[in-house]
Short mmCIF file of C-alpha atoms and ligand atoms in Angstrom, two decimals:
data_model
loop_
_atom_site.label_atom_id
_atom_site.label_comp_id
_atom_site.label_asym_id
_atom_site.label_seq_id
_atom_site.Cartn_x
_atom_site.Cartn_y
_atom_site.Cartn_z
CA MET Z 164 10.44 -13.45 -14.32
CA SER Z 165 11.89 -11.96 -11.17
CA ASP Z 166 11.42 -8.51 -9.81
CA LEU Z 167 12.81 -5.39 -8.19
CA ARG Z 168 13.67 -5.56 -4.51
CA ILE Z 169 14.66 -2.56 -2.41
CA ARG Z 170 15.87 -3.22 1.12
CA GLY Z 171 16.83 -0.62 3.72
CA VAL Z 172 17.86 1.94 1.13
CA SER Z 173 18.84 5.38 2.40
CA LYS Z 174 20.37 8.50 0.89
CA ARG Z 175 21.46 11.73 2.54
CA PHE Z 176 22.49 15.03 1.00
CA GLY Z 177 24.52 16.85 3.65
CA HIS Z 178 22.25 16.91 6.68
CA VAL Z 179 19.08 16.25 4.66
CA THR Z 180 17.89 12.64 4.70
CA ALA Z 181 16.16 12.42 1.32
CA VAL Z 182 15.42 8.68 1.61
CA GLY Z 183 15.53 7.28 5.12
CA GLY Z 184 15.53 3.47 4.86
CA VAL Z 185 12.97 2.15 2.44
CA ASP Z 186 11.81 -1.40 1.55
CA LEU Z 187 9.81 -2.09 -1.61
CA ASP Z 188 9.06 -5.01 -3.92
CA VAL Z 189 7.91 -4.43 -7.47
CA PRO Z 190 6.75 -7.68 -9.10
CA ALA Z 191 7.51 -8.11 -12.81
CA GLY Z 192 4.84 -6.54 -15.00
CA SER Z 193 3.12 -4.75 -12.09
CA ARG Z 194 2.38 -1.08 -11.47
CA THR Z 195 3.54 0.70 -8.33
CA ALA Z 196 2.90 4.34 -7.45
CA VAL Z 197 4.84 6.32 -4.85
CA VAL Z 198 2.83 9.31 -3.69
CA GLY Z 199 4.04 12.10 -1.45
CA ALA Z 200 4.31 15.85 -1.05
CA SER Z 201 7.02 17.87 -2.77
CA GLY Z 202 10.41 17.23 -1.16
CA SER Z 203 9.38 13.90 0.37
CA GLY Z 204 12.12 11.98 -1.49
CA LYS Z 205 10.25 10.60 -4.53
CA SER Z 206 12.72 11.66 -7.21
CA THR Z 207 15.70 10.63 -5.09
CA LEU Z 208 14.22 7.15 -4.71
CA LEU Z 209 13.74 6.84 -8.47
CA ARG Z 210 17.26 8.14 -9.15
CA LEU Z 211 18.63 5.50 -6.78
CA VAL Z 212 16.74 2.78 -8.65
CA ALA Z 213 17.82 4.18 -12.02
CA GLY Z 214 21.46 4.33 -10.93
CA PHE Z 215 21.91 8.11 -11.13
CA GLU Z 216 22.62 8.19 -7.40
CA ALA Z 217 24.35 5.68 -5.11
CA PRO Z 218 22.67 4.79 -1.79
CA ASP Z 219 24.51 5.40 1.48
CA ALA Z 220 23.19 2.06 2.68
CA GLY Z 221 20.85 -0.72 1.61
CA ILE Z 222 20.42 -3.06 -1.32
CA ILE Z 223 18.69 -2.67 -4.67
CA ALA Z 224 18.38 -5.88 -6.66
CA TYR Z 225 16.57 -7.10 -9.73
CA GLY Z 226 16.01 -10.83 -9.49
CA ASP Z 227 19.39 -12.33 -8.63
CA GLU Z 228 21.28 -9.30 -9.87
CA VAL Z 229 22.46 -6.80 -7.25
CA LEU Z 230 22.23 -3.29 -8.74
CA ALA Z 231 23.42 -1.44 -5.66
CA LYS Z 232 24.85 -2.52 -2.33
CA GLY Z 233 25.48 0.62 -0.33
CA PRO Z 234 27.65 2.93 -2.42
CA ARG Z 235 28.82 0.10 -4.73
CA ILE Z 236 26.61 0.32 -7.79
CA ILE Z 237 26.11 -1.00 -11.31
CA PRO Z 238 25.99 1.98 -13.71
CA ALA Z 239 22.63 3.23 -14.98
CA HIS Z 240 23.08 2.14 -18.60
CA LYS Z 241 23.64 -1.49 -17.55
CA ARG Z 242 20.45 -1.79 -15.48
CA GLY Z 243 17.80 -2.26 -18.16
CA ILE Z 244 15.72 0.43 -16.51
CA GLY Z 245 13.99 3.25 -18.41
CA ILE Z 246 13.02 6.63 -17.00
CA VAL Z 247 10.61 9.33 -18.15
CA SER Z 248 10.70 12.62 -16.29
CA GLN Z 249 8.30 15.52 -15.93
CA ASP Z 250 9.57 17.37 -19.01
CA GLY Z 251 10.29 14.27 -21.10
CA ALA Z 252 13.65 15.78 -22.07
CA LEU Z 253 13.45 15.09 -25.82
CA PHE Z 254 16.32 16.20 -28.05
CA PRO Z 255 14.99 19.45 -29.55
CA HIS Z 256 17.07 19.29 -32.75
CA LEU Z 257 15.92 15.73 -33.64
CA ASP Z 258 12.53 14.80 -35.06
CA VAL Z 259 10.21 12.30 -33.41
CA ALA Z 260 11.52 9.27 -35.33
CA GLU Z 261 15.14 10.24 -34.57
CA ASN Z 262 14.32 10.79 -30.91
CA ILE Z 263 12.73 7.36 -30.66
CA SER Z 264 15.39 5.50 -32.64
CA PHE Z 265 18.07 7.10 -30.46
CA GLY Z 266 17.15 4.38 -28.00
CA LEU Z 267 17.36 1.53 -30.54
CA ASP Z 268 20.27 -0.80 -31.08
CA LYS Z 269 22.38 -0.37 -34.18
CA GLY Z 270 21.29 -2.76 -36.91
CA ALA Z 271 17.69 -2.81 -35.71
CA ASP Z 272 15.08 -2.23 -38.38
CA LYS Z 273 14.64 1.33 -37.20
CA LYS Z 274 11.78 2.30 -39.45
CA ALA Z 275 9.64 -0.67 -38.44
CA SER Z 276 10.56 -0.28 -34.77
CA VAL Z 277 9.69 3.42 -34.74
CA ALA Z 278 6.36 2.68 -36.41
CA ALA Z 279 5.57 -0.01 -33.83
CA LEU Z 280 6.57 2.23 -30.93
CA LEU Z 281 4.47 5.13 -32.24
CA GLU Z 282 1.55 2.74 -32.44
CA ALA Z 283 2.20 1.46 -28.91
CA VAL Z 284 1.88 4.97 -27.50
CA GLU Z 285 -1.07 5.76 -29.78
CA LEU Z 286 0.59 8.47 -31.84
CA GLU Z 287 -0.14 8.93 -35.54
CA GLN Z 288 2.64 7.86 -37.91
CA ARG Z 289 2.60 11.27 -39.64
CA LEU Z 290 4.02 12.86 -36.47
CA ALA Z 291 7.32 10.98 -37.05
CA THR Z 292 8.87 13.89 -38.94
CA ARG Z 293 7.88 16.60 -36.45
CA ARG Z 294 10.26 18.27 -34.03
CA PRO Z 295 9.39 18.22 -30.29
CA HIS Z 296 8.32 21.90 -30.29
CA GLU Z 297 5.69 21.05 -32.93
CA LEU Z 298 3.99 18.62 -30.53
CA SER Z 299 1.58 19.15 -27.63
CA GLY Z 300 2.74 18.37 -24.10
CA GLY Z 301 0.84 15.09 -24.09
CA GLN Z 302 2.34 14.04 -27.42
CA GLN Z 303 5.85 14.90 -26.19
CA GLN Z 304 5.40 12.71 -23.13
CA ARG Z 305 4.25 9.83 -25.29
CA VAL Z 306 7.34 10.23 -27.52
CA ALA Z 307 9.50 10.23 -24.39
CA LEU Z 308 7.86 6.97 -23.31
CA ALA Z 309 8.33 5.46 -26.80
CA ARG Z 310 12.02 6.40 -26.69
CA ALA Z 311 12.41 4.79 -23.26
CA LEU Z 312 10.49 1.68 -24.41
CA ALA Z 313 12.77 1.35 -27.46
CA ARG Z 314 15.53 0.00 -25.22
CA ARG Z 315 13.21 -2.76 -24.02
CA PRO Z 316 13.62 -2.03 -20.32
CA ARG Z 317 12.45 -4.51 -17.70
CA LEU Z 318 11.30 -1.66 -15.49
CA MET Z 319 10.09 1.86 -16.31
CA LEU Z 320 10.43 4.74 -13.87
CA LEU Z 321 7.98 7.61 -14.31
CA ASP Z 322 8.88 10.80 -12.42
CA GLU Z 323 5.70 12.93 -12.40
CA PRO Z 324 5.45 12.56 -16.19
CA PHE Z 325 1.90 13.92 -16.34
CA SER Z 326 2.16 16.84 -13.96
CA ALA Z 327 2.85 19.44 -16.66
CA LEU Z 328 -0.29 18.40 -18.56
CA ASP Z 329 -3.67 19.96 -17.92
CA ALA Z 330 -6.20 17.91 -15.99
CA SER Z 331 -8.32 16.76 -18.94
CA LEU Z 332 -5.28 15.52 -20.90
CA ARG Z 333 -3.55 14.01 -17.88
CA GLN Z 334 -6.00 11.16 -17.49
CA SER Z 335 -5.99 10.13 -21.15
CA VAL Z 336 -2.18 10.23 -21.43
CA ARG Z 337 -1.93 8.26 -18.19
CA GLU Z 338 -4.23 5.59 -19.63
CA VAL Z 339 -2.18 5.39 -22.85
CA VAL Z 340 1.04 5.05 -20.84
CA ALA Z 341 -0.42 2.37 -18.57
CA HIS Z 342 -1.74 0.45 -21.57
CA ALA Z 343 1.54 0.69 -23.52
CA LEU Z 344 3.53 -0.56 -20.51
CA GLN Z 345 1.08 -3.37 -19.87
CA SER Z 346 1.17 -4.50 -23.52
CA ALA Z 347 4.97 -4.47 -23.43
CA GLY Z 348 4.92 -6.39 -20.12
CA VAL Z 349 7.08 -3.73 -18.46
CA ALA Z 350 6.75 -3.08 -14.72
CA SER Z 351 6.65 0.56 -13.64
CA ILE Z 352 7.08 2.84 -10.68
CA LEU Z 353 5.17 6.11 -11.02
CA VAL Z 354 5.99 8.87 -8.57
CA THR Z 355 3.47 11.66 -8.16
CA HIS Z 356 2.12 14.17 -5.65
CA ASP Z 357 -1.40 13.55 -7.02
CA GLN Z 358 -3.31 11.09 -4.81
CA ALA Z 359 -6.05 10.33 -7.33
CA GLU Z 360 -3.40 9.64 -9.96
CA ALA Z 361 -1.53 7.23 -7.68
CA LEU Z 362 -4.72 5.42 -6.60
CA SER Z 363 -6.00 5.02 -10.16
CA TYR Z 364 -2.68 4.08 -11.79
CA ALA Z 365 -1.23 1.45 -9.53
CA ASP Z 366 -1.92 -1.98 -8.13
CA GLN Z 367 0.44 -1.12 -5.27
CA VAL Z 368 0.69 2.35 -3.71
CA ALA Z 369 3.37 3.55 -1.29
CA VAL Z 370 2.78 6.75 0.65
CA ILE Z 371 6.12 8.49 1.25
CA ARG Z 372 6.63 11.12 3.95
CA ASP Z 373 9.99 12.66 4.80
CA GLY Z 374 11.86 9.89 3.00
CA LEU Z 375 10.01 7.06 4.73
CA PHE Z 376 7.09 4.91 3.62
CA ALA Z 377 4.11 5.60 5.86
CA GLN Z 378 2.11 2.73 4.31
CA VAL Z 379 2.36 0.39 1.32
CA GLY Z 380 -0.50 -1.65 -0.09
CA PRO Z 381 -3.27 -2.03 -2.65
CA PRO Z 382 -4.98 1.33 -3.40
CA ARG Z 383 -8.32 0.34 -1.86
CA ASP Z 384 -6.65 -0.78 1.38
CA LEU Z 385 -4.79 2.49 1.73
CA TYR Z 386 -7.83 4.58 0.94
CA LEU Z 387 -10.32 2.71 3.13
CA ARG Z 388 -7.99 1.41 5.85
CA PRO Z 389 -5.22 3.97 6.36
CA LEU Z 390 -2.97 3.27 9.34
CA THR Z 391 -2.98 6.87 10.52
CA LYS Z 392 -5.22 9.92 10.32
CA GLU Z 393 -2.41 11.73 8.51
CA THR Z 394 -2.46 9.16 5.70
CA ALA Z 395 -6.28 9.19 5.71
CA VAL Z 396 -6.49 12.91 4.98
CA PHE Z 397 -3.52 12.86 2.61
CA LEU Z 398 -5.24 10.33 0.35
CA GLY Z 399 -8.62 12.03 0.16
CA ARG Z 400 -11.41 13.79 2.01
CA ALA Z 401 -12.22 12.04 5.26
CA ILE Z 402 -14.85 12.22 7.98
CA LEU Z 403 -13.05 11.66 11.30
CA ILE Z 404 -15.35 11.14 14.28
CA LEU Z 405 -15.40 9.77 17.78
CA ALA Z 406 -17.40 6.59 18.22
CA TYR Z 407 -18.06 3.83 20.70
CA ALA Z 408 -16.94 0.37 19.55
CA GLY Z 409 -18.87 -2.83 20.15
CA PRO Z 410 -18.35 -6.27 18.59
CA GLY Z 411 -18.30 -5.69 14.81
CA TYR Z 412 -19.82 -2.20 14.87
CA VAL Z 413 -19.38 1.34 16.11
CA ASP Z 414 -22.01 3.74 17.42
CA CYS Z 415 -21.55 7.38 16.49
CA ALA Z 416 -23.45 10.52 15.53
CA LEU Z 417 -24.25 8.82 12.20
CA GLY Z 418 -25.82 5.77 13.83
CA ARG Z 419 -24.60 2.21 14.21
CA ILE Z 420 -22.10 1.36 11.47
CA PRO Z 421 -20.43 -2.02 10.82
CA ALA Z 422 -16.69 -1.94 11.51
CA ALA Z 423 -13.74 -4.27 11.95
CA THR Z 424 -13.23 -3.38 15.61
CA ARG Z 425 -10.44 -5.95 16.18
CA GLY Z 426 -11.67 -6.70 19.67
CA LYS Z 427 -11.77 -3.05 20.72
CA VAL Z 428 -14.61 -2.04 23.00
CA GLY Z 429 -15.17 1.52 24.15
CA PRO Z 430 -14.27 4.95 22.74
CA VAL Z 431 -12.43 4.91 19.39
CA GLU Z 432 -11.71 7.25 16.52
CA VAL Z 433 -13.15 6.22 13.19
CA MET Z 434 -13.00 7.34 9.59
CA LEU Z 435 -15.62 7.36 6.87
CA ARG Z 436 -15.12 8.56 3.31
CA PRO Z 437 -17.72 11.25 2.46
CA GLU Z 438 -18.99 9.25 -0.52
CA GLN Z 439 -20.16 6.55 1.94
CA VAL Z 440 -22.78 8.95 3.27
CA MET Z 441 -25.94 8.87 1.20
CA VAL Z 442 -28.21 11.86 1.46
CA HIS Z 443 -31.96 11.40 1.06
CA ALA Z 444 -34.27 14.36 0.77
CA SER Z 445 -37.17 14.27 3.20
CA PRO Z 446 -40.02 16.75 3.54
CA SER Z 447 -39.91 16.90 7.32
CA LEU Z 448 -38.27 15.32 10.30
CA GLU Z 449 -41.50 13.57 11.25
CA SER Z 450 -42.05 11.92 7.87
CA THR Z 451 -41.13 8.32 7.20
CA SER Z 452 -37.40 8.28 6.67
CA PRO Z 453 -35.35 5.92 4.54
CA VAL Z 454 -34.16 3.05 6.65
CA GLY Z 455 -30.49 2.51 7.48
CA ARG Z 456 -29.12 -0.91 8.35
CA ASP Z 457 -29.71 -0.34 12.03
CA GLY Z 458 -33.32 0.44 11.25
CA ARG Z 459 -33.04 4.20 11.16
CA ALA Z 460 -31.50 7.03 9.23
CA VAL Z 461 -29.95 10.08 10.84
CA PRO Z 462 -31.66 13.44 10.26
CA GLY Z 463 -29.69 16.53 9.34
CA VAL Z 464 -30.14 20.06 8.02
CA VAL Z 465 -28.35 21.51 4.99
CA THR Z 466 -26.52 24.63 6.18
CA GLU Z 467 -24.44 25.41 3.08
CA SER Z 468 -24.57 24.47 -0.59
CA ARG Z 469 -22.02 25.61 -3.16
CA PHE Z 470 -22.53 24.90 -6.86
CA GLU Z 471 -19.35 23.58 -8.53
CA GLY Z 472 -20.61 22.36 -11.90
CA ALA Z 473 -21.09 18.59 -11.83
CA ASP Z 474 -20.96 18.56 -8.03
CA CYS Z 475 -22.33 20.61 -5.20
CA ALA Z 476 -20.34 21.06 -1.98
CA VAL Z 477 -22.98 20.60 0.69
CA THR Z 478 -22.61 21.00 4.45
CA VAL Z 479 -25.04 19.03 6.57
CA SER Z 480 -25.46 19.74 10.26
CA VAL Z 481 -26.27 16.67 12.36
CA GLY Z 482 -27.42 16.30 15.97
CA ASP Z 483 -28.53 19.92 16.48
CA GLY Z 484 -25.24 21.24 15.20
CA ALA Z 485 -23.05 18.85 17.18
CA MET Z 486 -21.41 17.78 13.92
CA SER Z 487 -20.99 19.31 10.47
CA LEU Z 488 -20.41 17.05 7.49
CA ALA Z 489 -18.83 18.36 4.28
CA LEU Z 490 -20.19 16.28 1.41
CA LYS Z 491 -20.05 16.38 -2.38
CA LEU Z 492 -23.33 15.60 -4.07
CA PRO Z 493 -24.30 15.56 -7.73
CA SER Z 494 -25.40 19.14 -8.37
CA PHE Z 495 -28.51 17.87 -10.19
CA GLY Z 496 -31.12 17.48 -7.49
CA ALA Z 497 -28.85 18.64 -4.67
CA PRO Z 498 -30.81 19.79 -1.60
CA GLU Z 499 -31.03 23.52 -0.93
CA VAL Z 500 -29.90 25.36 2.17
CA GLY Z 501 -32.42 24.83 4.96
CA SER Z 502 -33.68 21.46 3.67
CA VAL Z 503 -34.06 18.61 6.09
CA VAL Z 504 -32.37 15.44 4.87
CA HIS Z 505 -31.76 11.92 6.11
CA LEU Z 506 -28.33 10.34 6.05
CA VAL Z 507 -27.62 6.66 5.57
CA VAL Z 508 -24.08 5.35 5.80
CA GLY Z 509 -22.94 2.59 3.42
CA GLY Z 510 -20.04 0.19 3.90
CA GLU Z 511 -17.90 0.01 7.03
CA ALA Z 512 -16.36 2.57 9.33
CA HIS Z 513 -12.58 2.31 9.65
CA VAL Z 514 -11.35 2.12 13.25
CA PHE Z 515 -7.85 3.58 13.88
P1 LIG N 624 10.50 15.00 -4.35
O1 LIG N 624 10.85 14.41 -5.67
O2 LIG N 624 9.56 14.16 -3.55
O3 LIG N 624 9.98 16.39 -4.48
P2 LIG N 624 13.37 14.93 -3.86
O4 LIG N 624 13.75 13.50 -3.88
O5 LIG N 624 13.67 15.73 -5.09
O6 LIG N 624 11.82 15.08 -3.46
O7 LIG N 624 14.08 15.65 -2.64
C1 LIG N 624 14.06 15.14 -1.32
C2 LIG N 624 14.92 16.01 -0.43
O8 LIG N 624 16.29 15.88 -0.79
C3 LIG N 624 14.60 17.48 -0.54
O9 LIG N 624 14.78 18.06 0.73
C4 LIG N 624 15.65 17.99 -1.52
O10 LIG N 624 15.93 19.34 -1.29
C5 LIG N 624 16.84 17.11 -1.20
N1 LIG N 624 17.71 16.87 -2.36
C6 LIG N 624 17.36 16.17 -3.47
N2 LIG N 624 18.41 16.12 -4.34
C7 LIG N 624 19.42 16.80 -3.78
C8 LIG N 624 20.77 17.10 -4.17
N3 LIG N 624 21.27 16.67 -5.33
N4 LIG N 624 21.50 17.84 -3.32
C9 LIG N 624 21.02 18.26 -2.14
N5 LIG N 624 19.77 18.01 -1.70
C10 LIG N 624 18.97 17.29 -2.50
MG1 LIG N 625 10.57 15.13 -7.63
#
């Protein structure tokens, strides 16, 4: 099976460049997420792929088939591409079964197909006769996906389909959607402003900023090895510090930390993710401390601690106040304000 290829695609509205020249490959059966702030061009990109908009320039192809070459495009209904939007957009006057079978070919065994599609999105068969307003938000989104799957698309576009759902539901609906698409062997592009959602959904994440991709890669690469500080802080909480690079390590206020220094020697800026910093309670600065990889752990003092339920937001002052670290620790057993702790860093520091 071949896949979606986007090359140099751009789209302007008046003097606003919504998409500024984007390249992307989506392998068949894979999951891509495009994550960016509101107004960064996510929906425009999806609408270009779907065929609701024509690019000003660039090529969109699926396998050998050119879907768009500049403003010359193949219409949306001939692309074999499904789309689910934020509100699902179900037909309010049709019941669930009618909504789903709206996407089916004439002559298909509609009853059996609807039953199979309801099962694929993990909805109970008894919901088939309900109208959309009789369903929860999460159920509506799953019906919208079933309706889009009914047409057997080769690619599914998901435009913030979970953002109207509350946090607890969002994750479970996202898992159902990912599973249904995987079982059907359908590739997808999810666009979202939620970093955790993008990182957990996709095997390829593209960070979009002002209509351009800042970085594209596997989620772990983007999270642990962002190209810029801007991308680092966009994707999650980050500790950004000055360090001194040597061969394969950096020295900083948190000790000597392994790092891919790429031949750099001298002052550098590095990033650590807060969860790399392990906090050990210690009765006093003089006591035996846990041992870091360089043979020592770094002492610090807890200056703030805020209970947040499962977690505690803890601030640790290091080096006589030269540096303050904002960390999240499990609230059970979290150190109190004034406690002396020892910090040990795990993993590598990322050198910009
Ligand atoms: P996102 O989905 O990331 O929030 P959009 O793709 O909707 O971003 O919008 C990107 C930019 O393009 C925004 O500045 C938006 O105002 C503009 N835009 C999108 N669609 C249109 C349109 N049909 N007409 C004019 N401007 C538009
Ligand atoms: Mg949008």
